[in-house]
Coordinates of C-alpha atoms in Angstrom, one line a residue:
M261 CA 67.3 75.0 42.8
A262 CA 67.1 77.6 45.6
L263 CA 66.9 76.0 49.1
Q264 CA 63.6 77.2 50.6
N265 CA 63.9 78.4 54.2
P266 CA 60.9 76.9 56.2
G267 CA 61.4 79.7 58.8
I268 CA 60.3 82.4 56.3
T269 CA 56.6 83.1 56.1
P270 CA 55.3 83.9 52.6
A271 CA 54.6 87.5 51.9
T272 CA 50.9 86.8 51.4
A273 CA 50.5 85.6 55.0
L274 CA 51.6 89.0 56.3
T275 CA 48.2 90.6 56.0
N276 CA 47.3 89.4 59.6
L277 CA 50.5 90.5 61.2
S278 CA 49.4 94.0 62.3
S279 CA 46.4 95.0 64.4
G280 CA 44.1 97.9 63.7
G281 CA 42.7 99.2 60.5
S282 CA 46.0 99.3 58.5
V283 CA 47.3 96.2 56.8
P284 CA 51.1 96.9 56.2
G285 CA 51.9 93.5 54.8
K286 CA 49.3 93.9 52.1
N287 CA 50.5 97.4 51.2
V288 CA 54.1 96.2 51.0
A289 CA 53.2 93.2 48.8
N290 CA 51.4 95.6 46.4
S291 CA 54.3 98.0 46.3
G292 CA 56.8 95.2 45.6
Q293 CA 59.1 96.5 48.4
F294 CA 58.6 93.5 50.7
S295 CA 59.5 91.1 47.9
R296 CA 62.8 92.9 47.6
V297 CA 63.4 92.5 51.4
L298 CA 62.6 88.8 51.2
A299 CA 65.1 88.4 48.3
Q300 CA 67.8 89.8 50.6
I301 CA 67.3 87.1 53.2
A302 CA 66.4 84.2 50.9
P303 CA 68.9 81.3 51.0
T304 CA 70.8 80.7 47.8
T305 CA 72.3 77.3 48.4
S306 CA 71.2 74.2 46.6
P307 CA 69.9 71.1 48.5
T308 CA 71.9 68.8 46.2
V309 CA 75.6 69.2 45.9
Q310 CA 77.9 67.5 43.4
V311 CA 81.1 66.4 45.0
Q312 CA 84.3 67.9 43.5
R313 CA 87.8 66.6 43.8
G314 CA 89.2 67.3 47.2
D315 CA 85.8 67.8 48.9
T316 CA 85.0 66.2 52.3
L317 CA 81.6 65.8 53.8
I318 CA 82.5 67.9 56.8
G319 CA 84.0 70.6 54.5
L320 CA 80.8 70.7 52.4
V321 CA 78.7 71.1 55.6
K322 CA 80.8 74.1 56.6
S323 CA 80.6 75.5 53.1
Q324 CA 76.8 75.3 53.1
H325 CA 76.8 77.2 56.4
R326 CA 79.2 79.9 55.1
Q327 CA 76.9 80.5 52.1
Q328 CA 74.2 81.3 54.6
G329 CA 76.4 83.6 56.7
L330 CA 76.3 81.1 59.6
M331 CA 79.0 79.6 61.7
V332 CA 79.4 75.9 62.6
N333 CA 82.2 74.4 64.8
D334 CA 84.0 71.2 64.1
N335 CA 81.9 69.1 66.5
Q336 CA 78.6 70.4 64.9
A337 CA 79.9 69.8 61.4
F338 CA 81.0 66.3 62.3
R339 CA 77.6 65.4 63.6
L340 CA 75.7 66.9 60.7
A341 CA 78.1 65.2 58.2
H342 CA 77.2 61.8 59.8
Q343 CA 73.5 62.6 59.7
I344 CA 73.7 63.6 56.1
A345 CA 75.7 60.5 55.3
A346 CA 72.9 58.4 56.8
D347 CA 70.3 60.3 54.8
N348 CA 72.2 59.6 51.6
R349 CA 73.0 56.0 52.5
I350 CA 76.7 56.7 52.5
A351 CA 78.3 53.9 54.5
N352 CA 81.6 55.7 55.2
P353 CA 81.2 59.5 55.8
D354 CA 85.0 59.9 55.3
L355 CA 84.7 58.6 51.7
I356 CA 82.9 60.5 49.1
R357 CA 83.8 60.5 45.4
P358 CA 84.0 63.2 42.7
G359 CA 80.7 63.4 40.8
Q360 CA 78.7 62.0 43.6
K361 CA 75.5 63.9 44.3
I362 CA 74.6 64.5 48.0
D363 CA 71.3 65.8 49.3
F364 CA 71.8 68.4 52.0
S365 CA 68.1 69.1 52.7
R366 CA 68.6 68.2 56.4
L367 CA 70.5 71.6 56.8
N368 CA 67.1 73.3 56.2
Q369 CA 66.4 72.8 59.9
T370 CA 69.7 74.4 60.9
F371 CA 69.1 77.4 58.6
A372 CA 65.5 77.8 59.8
A373 CA 66.8 77.9 63.4
K374 CA 69.4 80.5 62.5
P375 CA 67.8 82.8 59.8
P376 CA 70.3 85.1 58.0
T377 CA 69.9 88.8 58.8
V378 CA 69.3 91.5 56.3
A379 CA 72.4 93.7 55.9
S380 CA 70.5 96.9 55.9
V381 CA 66.9 98.2 55.9
L382 CA 67.7 101.9 55.9
D383 CA 66.1 102.3 52.4
T384 CA 63.0 100.1 53.3
P385 CA 59.7 102.0 53.6
P386 CA 58.4 102.2 57.2
A387 CA 55.5 99.8 56.5
A388 CA 57.9 97.2 55.1
K389 CA 60.2 97.6 58.0
T390 CA 57.3 97.1 60.5
A391 CA 56.2 93.9 58.7
L392 CA 59.8 92.6 58.6
D393 CA 60.2 93.2 62.3
Q394 CA 57.0 91.4 63.0
L395 CA 58.1 88.6 60.7
R396 CA 61.3 88.2 62.7
A397 CA 59.4 88.2 65.9
S398 CA 57.0 85.5 64.8
T399 CA 59.9 83.4 63.4
A400 CA 61.8 83.8 66.7
S401 CA 58.8 82.7 68.7
A402 CA 58.3 79.6 66.6
V403 CA 61.9 78.5 66.7
P404 CA 63.5 78.4 70.1
P405 CA 67.0 79.9 70.0
P406 CA 70.0 77.6 70.7
P407 CA 71.2 77.6 74.3
L408 CA 73.8 80.2 75.1
R409 CA 77.3 78.9 75.2
S410 CA 79.4 80.6 77.9
A411 CA 83.2 80.9 77.8
A412 CA 83.3 78.3 80.6
N413 CA 81.1 75.7 78.8
H414 CA 83.4 72.9 77.6
P415 CA 81.3 69.7 77.8
V416 CA 83.9 67.4 76.2
L417 CA 86.7 68.6 78.6
D418 CA 84.4 68.2 81.6
Q419 CA 83.4 64.6 80.5
V420 CA 87.1 63.6 80.0
L421 CA 88.1 65.1 83.3
N422 CA 85.3 63.4 85.2
R423 CA 86.2 60.2 83.5
A424 CA 89.8 60.7 84.5
V425 CA 88.7 61.1 88.1
D426 CA 86.6 57.9 87.9
K427 CA 89.5 55.9 86.5
G428 CA 92.0 57.2 89.1
F429 CA 94.0 59.3 86.7
L430 CA 93.2 62.5 88.5
P431 CA 92.5 63.1 92.2
S432 CA 89.1 64.8 92.6
S433 CA 90.8 67.5 94.7
D434 CA 92.9 68.5 91.6
L435 CA 90.0 68.6 89.1
A436 CA 89.2 72.3 89.4
G437 CA 92.9 73.3 89.2
V438 CA 93.5 71.1 86.2
R439 CA 90.5 72.4 84.3
S440 CA 91.5 75.9 85.0
K441 CA 95.1 75.3 83.7
I442 CA 93.8 73.7 80.5
T443 CA 91.5 76.6 79.8
Q444 CA 94.4 79.0 80.4
L445 CA 96.6 77.1 77.9
A446 CA 93.7 77.2 75.4
E447 CA 93.5 80.9 75.7
K448 CA 97.3 81.4 75.5
Y449 CA 97.7 79.2 72.4
N450 CA 94.3 79.8 70.7
F451 CA 92.7 76.4 70.7
E452 CA 89.5 74.9 72.0
P453 CA 89.7 73.2 75.4
D454 CA 87.4 70.5 74.1
D455 CA 89.9 69.7 71.3
F456 CA 92.7 69.2 73.8
A457 CA 90.4 66.8 75.7
R458 CA 89.7 64.9 72.4
L459 CA 93.4 64.4 71.6
S460 CA 94.2 63.3 75.1
L461 CA 91.8 60.4 74.6
M462 CA 93.9 59.3 71.7
E463 CA 97.3 60.0 73.3
S464 CA 96.8 58.7 76.9
G465 CA 93.4 57.2 77.1
G466 CA 92.0 60.5 78.5
M467 CA 94.4 62.6 80.7
N468 CA 96.3 59.6 82.1
P469 CA 99.6 61.0 83.4
R470 CA 101.0 57.5 83.8
A471 CA 100.3 56.3 80.2
S472 CA 103.3 54.9 78.5
N473 CA 104.2 52.6 75.6
G474 CA 107.8 52.3 76.6
H475 CA 109.1 55.1 74.4
C476 CA 106.6 57.9 75.0
H477 CA 105.1 58.9 78.3
G478 CA 102.4 61.1 79.9
I479 CA 99.2 62.8 78.9
I480 CA 100.4 63.8 75.4
Q481 CA 103.1 61.1 75.1
F482 CA 106.4 62.9 75.4
C483 CA 108.8 60.6 73.5
D484 CA 112.4 59.8 74.5
G485 CA 115.4 60.7 72.4
P486 CA 117.6 63.8 71.8
A487 CA 115.3 65.4 69.2
R488 CA 111.9 64.4 70.5
G489 CA 109.2 65.8 72.9
A490 CA 110.7 64.8 76.2
A491 CA 114.0 66.6 75.3
A492 CA 112.0 69.7 74.5
V493 CA 110.7 69.9 78.0
G494 CA 113.9 69.1 79.8
F495 CA 114.0 65.3 79.9
P496 CA 116.6 64.4 77.2
R497 CA 117.9 61.3 78.9
N498 CA 115.3 60.3 81.5
A499 CA 111.9 60.6 79.8
K500 CA 110.3 58.0 82.1
A501 CA 110.7 60.5 85.0
I502 CA 107.7 62.3 83.5
L503 CA 105.5 59.4 84.7
G504 CA 106.2 60.4 88.3
M505 CA 104.6 63.8 87.7
S506 CA 100.9 64.5 88.4
L507 CA 98.5 65.6 85.6
F508 CA 98.6 69.1 87.0
K509 CA 102.5 69.2 86.8
Q510 CA 102.5 67.6 83.3
L511 CA 100.4 70.5 82.0
D512 CA 103.4 72.7 82.8
L513 CA 105.4 70.5 80.4
V514 CA 102.6 70.8 77.8
D515 CA 103.0 74.6 78.1
Q516 CA 106.8 74.4 77.6
Y517 CA 106.3 72.0 74.6
F518 CA 103.8 74.2 72.9
S519 CA 106.1 77.2 73.3
K520 CA 108.9 75.2 71.6
V521 CA 106.9 73.9 68.6
G522 CA 105.8 77.4 67.5
M523 CA 102.1 77.4 68.4
P524 CA 100.3 80.6 67.3
V525 CA 100.1 83.1 70.2
K526 CA 98.3 86.0 68.5
A527 CA 96.5 84.5 65.5
E528 CA 93.2 83.0 64.4
K529 CA 92.0 80.2 66.6
Q530 CA 93.6 77.0 65.4
G531 CA 91.6 73.9 64.6
L532 CA 91.7 70.4 66.0
D533 CA 94.0 69.3 63.1
D534 CA 96.7 71.9 63.7
L535 CA 96.5 71.3 67.5
Y536 CA 97.0 67.6 67.2
L537 CA 99.6 67.8 64.5
S538 CA 101.6 70.0 66.8
I539 CA 101.8 67.0 69.1
L540 CA 101.9 64.2 66.6
S541 CA 104.2 65.6 64.0
P542 CA 104.8 69.4 64.0
A543 CA 106.6 69.4 60.6
A544 CA 103.4 68.0 59.0
R545 CA 101.6 71.2 59.7
S546 CA 103.2 72.7 56.5
E547 CA 100.8 70.6 54.4
A548 CA 97.6 72.6 54.6
R549 CA 95.4 70.7 52.1
P550 CA 92.7 68.8 53.9
D551 CA 92.9 65.6 51.9
A552 CA 96.7 65.5 51.1
P553 CA 98.7 62.6 52.6
L554 CA 100.7 63.8 55.7
S555 CA 104.3 62.8 56.3
I556 CA 103.9 61.1 59.7
G557 CA 106.5 58.5 60.7
G558 CA 105.8 55.4 62.7
P559 CA 102.7 53.2 62.9
Q560 CA 99.6 55.2 64.1
A561 CA 96.2 54.2 65.3
S562 CA 93.8 53.1 62.5
W563 CA 91.3 55.8 63.7
L564 CA 93.6 58.4 62.1
H565 CA 93.9 56.9 58.6
V566 CA 91.6 57.4 55.7
D567 CA 88.8 54.8 55.9
R568 CA 90.5 53.7 59.2
N569 CA 92.7 51.5 57.2
T570 CA 96.4 51.7 58.1
R571 CA 97.4 51.0 54.5
N572 CA 95.9 54.3 53.6
P573 CA 97.5 57.7 54.4
I574 CA 96.6 60.1 57.2
T575 CA 95.2 63.4 56.1
R576 CA 93.9 66.4 58.0
S577 CA 90.4 65.3 57.3
S578 CA 90.8 61.7 58.4
L579 CA 92.7 62.9 61.5
V580 CA 89.8 65.2 62.6
S581 CA 87.2 62.6 61.8
G582 CA 89.0 59.9 63.7
L583 CA 89.5 62.0 66.8
H584 CA 85.8 62.9 66.8
A585 CA 84.7 59.3 66.2
M586 CA 87.0 58.0 69.0
T587 CA 85.7 60.6 71.4
E588 CA 82.1 59.5 70.7
V589 CA 83.0 55.9 71.3
L590 CA 84.9 56.4 74.6
L591 CA 82.6 58.9 76.1
G592 CA 79.5 57.1 75.0
S593 CA 80.3 53.8 76.7
N594 CA 81.9 52.4 79.8
T595 CA 85.2 51.8 78.1
P596 CA 87.7 49.9 80.2
N597 CA 91.1 51.3 81.0
K598 CA 93.4 50.8 78.0
R599 CA 97.0 51.4 77.0
P600 CA 97.5 54.4 74.8
T601 CA 96.0 53.8 71.4
R602 CA 98.9 55.3 69.4
I603 CA 101.9 52.9 69.2
Y604 CA 104.6 55.3 68.6
A605 CA 104.7 59.1 68.6
E606 CA 106.7 61.4 66.4
V607 CA 107.3 64.5 68.4
A608 CA 110.4 66.1 66.9
N609 CA 112.0 69.5 66.5
P610 CA 109.9 71.0 63.7
A611 CA 112.5 73.5 62.8
N612 CA 115.1 70.8 62.1
P613 CA 113.7 67.3 62.4
G614 CA 116.4 64.9 63.7
S615 CA 118.4 67.7 65.5
E616 CA 118.5 68.3 69.2
W617 CA 116.4 70.9 70.9

């Protein structure tokens, strides 16, 4: 059941790795030391996983990576989950059932590109260490490393902002300033700039400062009323005035709002689900289980519901899946300018829902 890593060369092939008269790979194989080293780096996951109650496909992808000591972000996990769903002829990647067996062999490619490292080779004989170093070098040359991701590399944010310029939401002269302000907010409140871009597609069609459904206004839909988002940023009685503010200015309101709803300032980086729930319904953040129904008032976009069916609840998993799916649809096609997808936003005082800020 062990998942074989195609990036690992069998020990018997190591006899040609060194030049000269000595053959370290052969000596190591004879001594049994190199087999012990290989055992340290051999993957231990199974290519077939039986679904347990509460599992999600994205969660299983992340779990498989964790077992290999590898990291995978939400966007990568989403794409891999959809590819694995296609491999297993799963029509709806958001719907897997307890007892179902899913083949994760596709992840071999990921694990081969990112081989786990040996924790320590201090007790490995010199010959074995030399062979292992050569093995790593040959593997690295065969599999090109993934491109480096700099702190300024936020492809979804850049696509959404460029789209906002094309649609007239944002003057091109303001683009650099808006991008800088979003990345500053992301650093301050510990979220990914790309995730803010994703939720803006749901809230305002992608950074549209004039988006409104009559009750909620602006890029993250500040809602009117004494205990709602507009009141939290200083507009308790004239929420529509927010529509007269530029995108750049509205980001100041976003900063004020995040400070009011208790965003983590010095904590682990929050995921897309917590970030969006801070806007959609802050009180719902108290439910941490990925597949538990969330208490979110008012009708919401079908994208956010389990199976995209508004008769089903919204869960953390369905919310993340829906935001990723909508992002792919809107950024992958020339989507016409639309009204905000969400009909009504619940942005209330999380400390005491229904009370004034």
